[in-house]
Tab-separated table of C-alpha atoms and ligand atoms in Angstrom:
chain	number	residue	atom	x	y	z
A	1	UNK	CA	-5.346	-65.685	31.397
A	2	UNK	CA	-5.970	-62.507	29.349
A	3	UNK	CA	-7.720	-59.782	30.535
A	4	UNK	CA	-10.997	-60.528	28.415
A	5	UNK	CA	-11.168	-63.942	29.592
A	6	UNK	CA	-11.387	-62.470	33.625
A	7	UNK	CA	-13.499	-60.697	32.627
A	8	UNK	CA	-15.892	-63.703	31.235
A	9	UNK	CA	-14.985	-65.481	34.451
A	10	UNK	CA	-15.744	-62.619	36.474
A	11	UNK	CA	-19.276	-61.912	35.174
A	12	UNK	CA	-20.154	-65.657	35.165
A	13	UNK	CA	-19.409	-65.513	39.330
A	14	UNK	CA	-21.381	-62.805	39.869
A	15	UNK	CA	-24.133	-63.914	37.311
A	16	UNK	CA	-23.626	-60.151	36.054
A	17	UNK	CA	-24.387	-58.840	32.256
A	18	UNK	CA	-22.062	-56.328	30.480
A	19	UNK	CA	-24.118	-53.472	28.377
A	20	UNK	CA	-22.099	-51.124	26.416
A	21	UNK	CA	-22.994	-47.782	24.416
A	22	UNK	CA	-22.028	-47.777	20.859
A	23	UNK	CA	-19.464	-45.584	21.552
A	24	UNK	CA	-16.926	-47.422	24.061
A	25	UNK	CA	-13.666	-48.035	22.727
A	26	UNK	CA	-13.359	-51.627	21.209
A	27	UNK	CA	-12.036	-53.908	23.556
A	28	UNK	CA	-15.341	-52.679	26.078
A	29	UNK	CA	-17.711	-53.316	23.160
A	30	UNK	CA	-15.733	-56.951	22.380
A	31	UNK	CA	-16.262	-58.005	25.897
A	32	UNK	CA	-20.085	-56.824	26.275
A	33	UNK	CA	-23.307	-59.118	26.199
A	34	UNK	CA	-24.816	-56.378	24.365
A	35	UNK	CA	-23.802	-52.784	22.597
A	36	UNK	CA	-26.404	-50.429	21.591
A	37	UNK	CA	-28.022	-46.838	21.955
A	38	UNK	CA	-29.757	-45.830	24.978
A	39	UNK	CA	-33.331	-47.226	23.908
A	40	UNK	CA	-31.887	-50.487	23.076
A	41	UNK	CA	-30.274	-50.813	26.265
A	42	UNK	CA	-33.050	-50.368	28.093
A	43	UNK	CA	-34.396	-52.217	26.528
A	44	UNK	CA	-31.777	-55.236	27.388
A	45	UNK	CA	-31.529	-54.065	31.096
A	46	UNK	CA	-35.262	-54.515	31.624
A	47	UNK	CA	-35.251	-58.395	30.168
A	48	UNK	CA	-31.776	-58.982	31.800
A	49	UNK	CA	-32.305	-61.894	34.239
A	50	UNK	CA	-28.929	-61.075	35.819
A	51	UNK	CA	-28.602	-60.154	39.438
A	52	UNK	CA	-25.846	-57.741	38.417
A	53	UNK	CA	-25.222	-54.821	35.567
A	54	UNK	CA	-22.324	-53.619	34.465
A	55	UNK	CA	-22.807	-50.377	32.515
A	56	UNK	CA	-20.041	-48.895	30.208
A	57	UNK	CA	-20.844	-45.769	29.065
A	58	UNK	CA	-22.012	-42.567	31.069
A	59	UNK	CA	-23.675	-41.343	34.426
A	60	UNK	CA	-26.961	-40.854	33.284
A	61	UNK	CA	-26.976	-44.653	31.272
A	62	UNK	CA	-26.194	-46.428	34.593
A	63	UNK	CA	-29.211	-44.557	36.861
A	64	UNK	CA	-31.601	-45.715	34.262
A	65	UNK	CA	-30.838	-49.256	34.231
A	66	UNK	CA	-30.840	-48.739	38.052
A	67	UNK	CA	-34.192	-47.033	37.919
A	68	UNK	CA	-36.000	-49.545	35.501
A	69	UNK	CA	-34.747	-52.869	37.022
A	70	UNK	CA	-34.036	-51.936	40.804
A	71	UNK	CA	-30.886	-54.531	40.345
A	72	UNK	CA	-27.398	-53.860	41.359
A	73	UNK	CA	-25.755	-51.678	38.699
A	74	UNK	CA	-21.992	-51.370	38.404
A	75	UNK	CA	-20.051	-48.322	36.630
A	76	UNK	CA	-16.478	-49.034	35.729
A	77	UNK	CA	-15.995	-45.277	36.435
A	78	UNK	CA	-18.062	-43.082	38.278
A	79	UNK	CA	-16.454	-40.082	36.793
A	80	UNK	CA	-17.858	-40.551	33.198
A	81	UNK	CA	-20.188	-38.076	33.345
A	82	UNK	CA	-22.137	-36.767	30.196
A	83	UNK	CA	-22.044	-33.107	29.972
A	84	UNK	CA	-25.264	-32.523	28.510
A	85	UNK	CA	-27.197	-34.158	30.965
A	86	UNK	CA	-25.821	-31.540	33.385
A	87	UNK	CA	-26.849	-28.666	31.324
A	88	UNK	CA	-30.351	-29.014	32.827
A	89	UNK	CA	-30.867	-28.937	36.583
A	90	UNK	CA	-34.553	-30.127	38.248
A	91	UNK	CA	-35.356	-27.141	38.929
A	92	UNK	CA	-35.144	-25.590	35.958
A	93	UNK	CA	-37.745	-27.817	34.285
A	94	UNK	CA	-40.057	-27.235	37.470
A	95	UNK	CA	-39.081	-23.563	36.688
A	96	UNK	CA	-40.663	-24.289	33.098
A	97	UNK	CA	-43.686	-26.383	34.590
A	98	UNK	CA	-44.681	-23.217	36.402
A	99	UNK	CA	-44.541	-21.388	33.313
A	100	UNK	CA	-46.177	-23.243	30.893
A	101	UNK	CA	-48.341	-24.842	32.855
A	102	UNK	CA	-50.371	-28.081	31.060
A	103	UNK	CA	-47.868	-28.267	28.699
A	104	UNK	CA	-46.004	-31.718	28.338
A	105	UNK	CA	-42.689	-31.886	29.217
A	106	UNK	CA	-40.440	-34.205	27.402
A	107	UNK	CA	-37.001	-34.695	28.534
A	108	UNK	CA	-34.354	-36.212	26.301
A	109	UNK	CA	-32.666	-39.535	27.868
A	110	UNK	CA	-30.047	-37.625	28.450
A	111	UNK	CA	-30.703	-36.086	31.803
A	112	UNK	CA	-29.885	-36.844	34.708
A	113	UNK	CA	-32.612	-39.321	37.169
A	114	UNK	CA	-33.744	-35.833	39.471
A	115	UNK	CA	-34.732	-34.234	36.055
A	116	UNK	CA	-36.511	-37.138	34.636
A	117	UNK	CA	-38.410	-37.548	37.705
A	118	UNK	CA	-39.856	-34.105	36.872
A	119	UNK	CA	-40.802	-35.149	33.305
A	120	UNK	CA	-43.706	-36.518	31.708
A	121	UNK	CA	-42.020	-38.669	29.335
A	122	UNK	CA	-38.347	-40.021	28.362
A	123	UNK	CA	-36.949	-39.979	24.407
A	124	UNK	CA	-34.815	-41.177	23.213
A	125	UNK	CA	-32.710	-40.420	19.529
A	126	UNK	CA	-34.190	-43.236	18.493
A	127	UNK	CA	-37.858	-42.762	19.219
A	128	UNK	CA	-38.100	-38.678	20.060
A	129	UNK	CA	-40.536	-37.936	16.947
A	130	UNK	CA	-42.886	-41.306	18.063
A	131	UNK	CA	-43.231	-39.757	21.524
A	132	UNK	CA	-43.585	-35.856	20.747
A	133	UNK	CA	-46.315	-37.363	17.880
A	134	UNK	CA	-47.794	-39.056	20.514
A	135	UNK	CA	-48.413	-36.269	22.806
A	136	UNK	CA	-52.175	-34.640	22.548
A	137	UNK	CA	-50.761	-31.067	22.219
A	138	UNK	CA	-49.678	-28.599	19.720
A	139	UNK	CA	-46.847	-27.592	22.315
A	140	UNK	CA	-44.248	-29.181	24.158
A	141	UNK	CA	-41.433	-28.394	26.424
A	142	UNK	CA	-38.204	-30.522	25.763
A	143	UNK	CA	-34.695	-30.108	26.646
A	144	UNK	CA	-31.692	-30.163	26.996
A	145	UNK	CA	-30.429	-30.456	23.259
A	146	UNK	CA	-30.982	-27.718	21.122
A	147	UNK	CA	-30.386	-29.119	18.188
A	148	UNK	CA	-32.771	-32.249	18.783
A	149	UNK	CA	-35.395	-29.838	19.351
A	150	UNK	CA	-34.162	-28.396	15.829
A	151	UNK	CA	-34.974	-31.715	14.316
A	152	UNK	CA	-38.362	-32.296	16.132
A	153	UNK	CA	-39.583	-28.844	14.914
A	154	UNK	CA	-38.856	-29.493	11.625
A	155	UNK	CA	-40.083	-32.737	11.316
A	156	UNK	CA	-43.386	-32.833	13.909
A	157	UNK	CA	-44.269	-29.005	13.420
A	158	UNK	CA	-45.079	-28.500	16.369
A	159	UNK	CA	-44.314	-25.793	18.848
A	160	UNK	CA	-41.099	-26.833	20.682
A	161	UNK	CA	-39.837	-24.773	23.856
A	162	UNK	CA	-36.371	-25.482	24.819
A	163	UNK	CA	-34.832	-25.790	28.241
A	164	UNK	CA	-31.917	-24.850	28.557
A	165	UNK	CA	-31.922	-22.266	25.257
A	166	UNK	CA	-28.436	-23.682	24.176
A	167	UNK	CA	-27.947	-27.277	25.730
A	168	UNK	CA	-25.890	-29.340	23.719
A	169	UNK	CA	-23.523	-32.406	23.208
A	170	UNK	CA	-19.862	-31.018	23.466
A	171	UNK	CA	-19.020	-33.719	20.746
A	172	UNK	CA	-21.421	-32.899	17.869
A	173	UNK	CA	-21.496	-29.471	18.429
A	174	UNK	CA	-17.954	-28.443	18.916
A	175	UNK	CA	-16.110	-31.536	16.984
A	176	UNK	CA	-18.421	-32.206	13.631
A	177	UNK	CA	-18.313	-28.659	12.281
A	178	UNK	CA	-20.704	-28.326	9.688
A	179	UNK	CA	-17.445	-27.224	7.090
A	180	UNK	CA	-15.470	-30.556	7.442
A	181	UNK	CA	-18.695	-32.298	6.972
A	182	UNK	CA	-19.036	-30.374	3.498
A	183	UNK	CA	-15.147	-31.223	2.799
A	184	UNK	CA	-15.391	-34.905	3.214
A	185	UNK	CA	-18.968	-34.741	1.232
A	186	UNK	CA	-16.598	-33.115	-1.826
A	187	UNK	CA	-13.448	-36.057	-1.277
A	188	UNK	CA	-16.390	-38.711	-0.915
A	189	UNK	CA	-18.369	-37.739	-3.958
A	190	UNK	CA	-20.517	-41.358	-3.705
A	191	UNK	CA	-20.546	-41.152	0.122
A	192	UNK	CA	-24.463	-41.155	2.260
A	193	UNK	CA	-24.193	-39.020	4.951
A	194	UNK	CA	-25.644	-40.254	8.291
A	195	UNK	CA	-25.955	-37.557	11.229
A	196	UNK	CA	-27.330	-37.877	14.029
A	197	UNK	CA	-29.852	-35.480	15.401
A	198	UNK	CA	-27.474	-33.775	18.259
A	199	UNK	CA	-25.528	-32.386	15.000
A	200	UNK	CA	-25.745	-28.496	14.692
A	201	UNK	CA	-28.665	-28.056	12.147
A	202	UNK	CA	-25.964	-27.106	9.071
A	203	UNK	CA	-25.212	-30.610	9.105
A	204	UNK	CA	-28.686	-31.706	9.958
A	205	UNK	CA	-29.565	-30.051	7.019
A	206	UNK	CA	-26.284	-31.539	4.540
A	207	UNK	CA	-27.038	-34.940	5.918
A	208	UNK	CA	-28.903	-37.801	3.947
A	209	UNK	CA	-30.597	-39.385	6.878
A	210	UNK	CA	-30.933	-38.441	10.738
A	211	UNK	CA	-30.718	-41.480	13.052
A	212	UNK	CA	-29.801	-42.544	16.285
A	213	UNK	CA	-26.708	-44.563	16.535
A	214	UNK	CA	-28.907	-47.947	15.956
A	215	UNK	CA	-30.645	-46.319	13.154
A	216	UNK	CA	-27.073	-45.469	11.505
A	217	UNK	CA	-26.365	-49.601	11.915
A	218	UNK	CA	-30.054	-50.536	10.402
A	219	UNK	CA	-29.513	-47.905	7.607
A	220	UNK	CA	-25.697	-48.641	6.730
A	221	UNK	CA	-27.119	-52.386	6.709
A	222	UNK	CA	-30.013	-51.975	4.331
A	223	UNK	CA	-28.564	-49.296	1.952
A	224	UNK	CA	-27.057	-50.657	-1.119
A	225	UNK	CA	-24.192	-47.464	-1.157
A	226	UNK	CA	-20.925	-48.641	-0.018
A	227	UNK	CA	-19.469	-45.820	1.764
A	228	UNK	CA	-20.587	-43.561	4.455
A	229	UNK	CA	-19.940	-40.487	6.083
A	230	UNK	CA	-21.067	-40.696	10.117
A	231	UNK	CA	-21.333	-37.695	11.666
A	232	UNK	CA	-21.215	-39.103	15.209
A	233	UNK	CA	-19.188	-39.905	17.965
A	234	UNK	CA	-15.829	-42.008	16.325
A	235	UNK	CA	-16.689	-45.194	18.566
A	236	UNK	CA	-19.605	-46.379	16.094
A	237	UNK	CA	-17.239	-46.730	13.319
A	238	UNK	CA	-15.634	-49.817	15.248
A	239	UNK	CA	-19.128	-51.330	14.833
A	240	UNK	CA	-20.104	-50.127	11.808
A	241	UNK	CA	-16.862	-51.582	10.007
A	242	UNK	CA	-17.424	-54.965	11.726
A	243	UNK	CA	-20.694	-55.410	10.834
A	244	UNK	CA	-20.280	-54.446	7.386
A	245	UNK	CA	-16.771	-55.458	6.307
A	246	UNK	CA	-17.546	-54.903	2.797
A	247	UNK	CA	-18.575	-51.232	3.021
A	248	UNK	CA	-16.437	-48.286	4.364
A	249	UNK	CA	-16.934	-45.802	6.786
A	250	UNK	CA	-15.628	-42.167	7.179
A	251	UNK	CA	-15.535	-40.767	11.109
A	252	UNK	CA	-14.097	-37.455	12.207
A	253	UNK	CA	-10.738	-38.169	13.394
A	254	UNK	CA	-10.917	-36.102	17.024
A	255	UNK	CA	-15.122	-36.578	17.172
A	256	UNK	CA	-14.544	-38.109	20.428
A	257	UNK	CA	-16.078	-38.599	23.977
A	258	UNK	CA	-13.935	-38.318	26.313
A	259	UNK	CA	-16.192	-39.288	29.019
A	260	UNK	CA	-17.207	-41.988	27.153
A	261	UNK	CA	-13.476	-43.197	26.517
A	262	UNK	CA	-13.205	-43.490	30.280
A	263	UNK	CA	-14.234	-47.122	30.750
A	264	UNK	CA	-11.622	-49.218	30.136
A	265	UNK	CA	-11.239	-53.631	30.396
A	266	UNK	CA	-9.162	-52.509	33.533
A	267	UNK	CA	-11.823	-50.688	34.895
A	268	UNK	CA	-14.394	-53.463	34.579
A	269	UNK	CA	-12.442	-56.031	35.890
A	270	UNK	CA	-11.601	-53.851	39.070
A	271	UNK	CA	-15.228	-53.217	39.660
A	272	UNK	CA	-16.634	-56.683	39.060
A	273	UNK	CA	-13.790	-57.746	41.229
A	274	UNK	CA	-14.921	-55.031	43.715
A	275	UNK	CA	-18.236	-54.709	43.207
A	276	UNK	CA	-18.119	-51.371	43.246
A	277	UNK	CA	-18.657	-47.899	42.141
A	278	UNK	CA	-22.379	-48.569	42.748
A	279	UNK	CA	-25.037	-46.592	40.889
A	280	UNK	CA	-27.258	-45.041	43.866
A	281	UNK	CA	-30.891	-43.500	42.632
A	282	UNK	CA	-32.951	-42.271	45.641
A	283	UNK	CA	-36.547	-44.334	46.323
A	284	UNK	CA	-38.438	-41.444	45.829
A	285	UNK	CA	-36.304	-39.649	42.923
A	286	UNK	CA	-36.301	-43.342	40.813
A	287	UNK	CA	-40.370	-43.711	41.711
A	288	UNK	CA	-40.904	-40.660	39.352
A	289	UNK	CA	-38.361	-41.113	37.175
A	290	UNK	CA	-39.491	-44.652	36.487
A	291	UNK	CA	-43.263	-43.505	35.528
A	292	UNK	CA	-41.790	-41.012	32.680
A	293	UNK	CA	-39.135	-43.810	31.243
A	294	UNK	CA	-41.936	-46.138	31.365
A	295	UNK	CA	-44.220	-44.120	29.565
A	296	UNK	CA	-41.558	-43.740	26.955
A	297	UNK	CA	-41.364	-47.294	26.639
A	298	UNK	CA	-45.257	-48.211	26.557
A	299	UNK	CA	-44.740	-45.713	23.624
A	300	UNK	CA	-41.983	-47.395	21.665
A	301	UNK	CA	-42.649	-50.469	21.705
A	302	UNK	CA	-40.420	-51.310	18.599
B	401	SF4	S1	-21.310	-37.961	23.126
B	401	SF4	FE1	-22.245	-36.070	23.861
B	401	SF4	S2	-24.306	-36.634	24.560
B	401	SF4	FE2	-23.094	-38.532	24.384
B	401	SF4	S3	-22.253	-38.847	26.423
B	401	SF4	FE3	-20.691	-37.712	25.275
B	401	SF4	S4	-21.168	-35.558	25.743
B	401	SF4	FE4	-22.964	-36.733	26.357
């Protein structure tokens, strides 16, 4: 029996469902129930009427699955870790609370569950312009990606204070240089470019459309062009390409996430044969948490 197919066999004795981010390596997203962003997954985690997750992707993807279902959720590796979501501690948004006091403070899904339960709402990529539009106030405090607040500035004019000043994704900052977007724009004449909004604002401002990594797959689906520059982390091409066989798709060779490319078919196998490493949220940490990812949710209802 291959690997895949314990896998199947595996999930079906533990009545368990596989999510996986958009940007797993292949074999992870072949074996999932479901791939998507973070907003879609939540999405699927909250309707899931398994007794068991098993969440491929990073830290702060597993505690909010935990958070909004109160279910059993598996990580193949406990170690994936997203870096940004560790750029902004708890008490550095209660440090901004007492600052700015009354203003709304709306953290990115990207955080981890001790900082969201210090928020008053969740975004996502997918839905951060909804919820900021939402929000009865000219000012907001949002963090921890600088260049997502870039994006909601421009496009909701409102008055956006950052915490941290500089948080960022590793990836799109450091690996989708603005210049060899503007070099594969001159070899791929015809090409749309897709970015998403944790791009540095030089590509923000080169691209064709901002999206989320769900919005890139809607958009590369409805567009009539037939070739694409994605300015996002590699893995989406694998699902890009298979959903649209007759269109192609230029990634940055080396845009990768290496946390990210830590789950592996070896890894889930081992932890639904293990049942274990265990996503662990505090009671009172998840109760607060829960009230700002709901919120986001209530708000988003697309
Ligand atoms: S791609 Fe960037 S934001 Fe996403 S998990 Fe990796 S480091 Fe975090």
């Amino acid at each position: 029996m291959g690997i895949a197919e314990e896998i199947k066999k595996l999930k079906v004795e533990s009545n368990a469902v596989i999510l996986a981010h958009n940007y797993q390596v292949p074999e992870v997203q072949d074996v999932a129930d479901f791939c998507g962003d973070s907003l879609d997954l939540c999405r699927k985690a909250e309707k899931t009427g398994a007794d068991t997750i098993v969440f491929c992707g990073v830290d702060f993807m597993a505690e909010t699955a935990s958070i909004l279902t109160g279910k059993k959720v598996l990580v193949p590796d406990a170690d994936a870790r997203c870096p940004m979501a560790g750029m902004l501690p708890a008490v550095q948004v209660r440090e901004a609370k007492k600052k700015h006091p009354g203003i709304p403070v709306v953290l990115y899904i990207n955080t981890l569950a001790e900082a969201k339960a210090e928020a008053d709402v969740i975004c996502t990529s997918a839905n951060m312009l909804e919820v900021i539009n939402s929000l009865d106030s000219d000012t907001v405090i949002f963090g921890p990606d600088s260049n997502m607040a870039y994006f909601a500035r421009k496009k909701t004019k409102k008055n956006i204070i950052t915490i941290p000043e500089a948080g960022h994704c590793i990836v799109h900052r450091g690996l989708i240089p603005a210049k060899r977007i503007s070099e594969m724009l001159k070899l791929h004449p015809a090409a749309i470019l897709l970015a998403h909004p944790e791009c540095e604002p030089e590509v923000q401002e080169m691209a064709h459309h901002i999206a989320s990594t769900n919005g890139m797959l809607k958009l590369a689906r409805a567009l009539p062009a037939k070739e694409f520059i994605v300015a996002t982390e590699e893995g989406l091409g694998y699902r890009l390409s298979k959903e649209n066989p007759d269109k192609k798709f230029y990634v940055l060779a080396g845009a990768v996430c290496r946390n990210m490319k830590k789950t592996t078919l070896e890894k889930v196998r081992e932890c639904l044969t293990r049942k274990e490493p265990q996503v662990f949220v505090p009671p009172d940490i998840a109760k607060k948490a829960r009230r700002a990812i709901e919120r986001m949710m209530e708000l988003s209802k697309g």
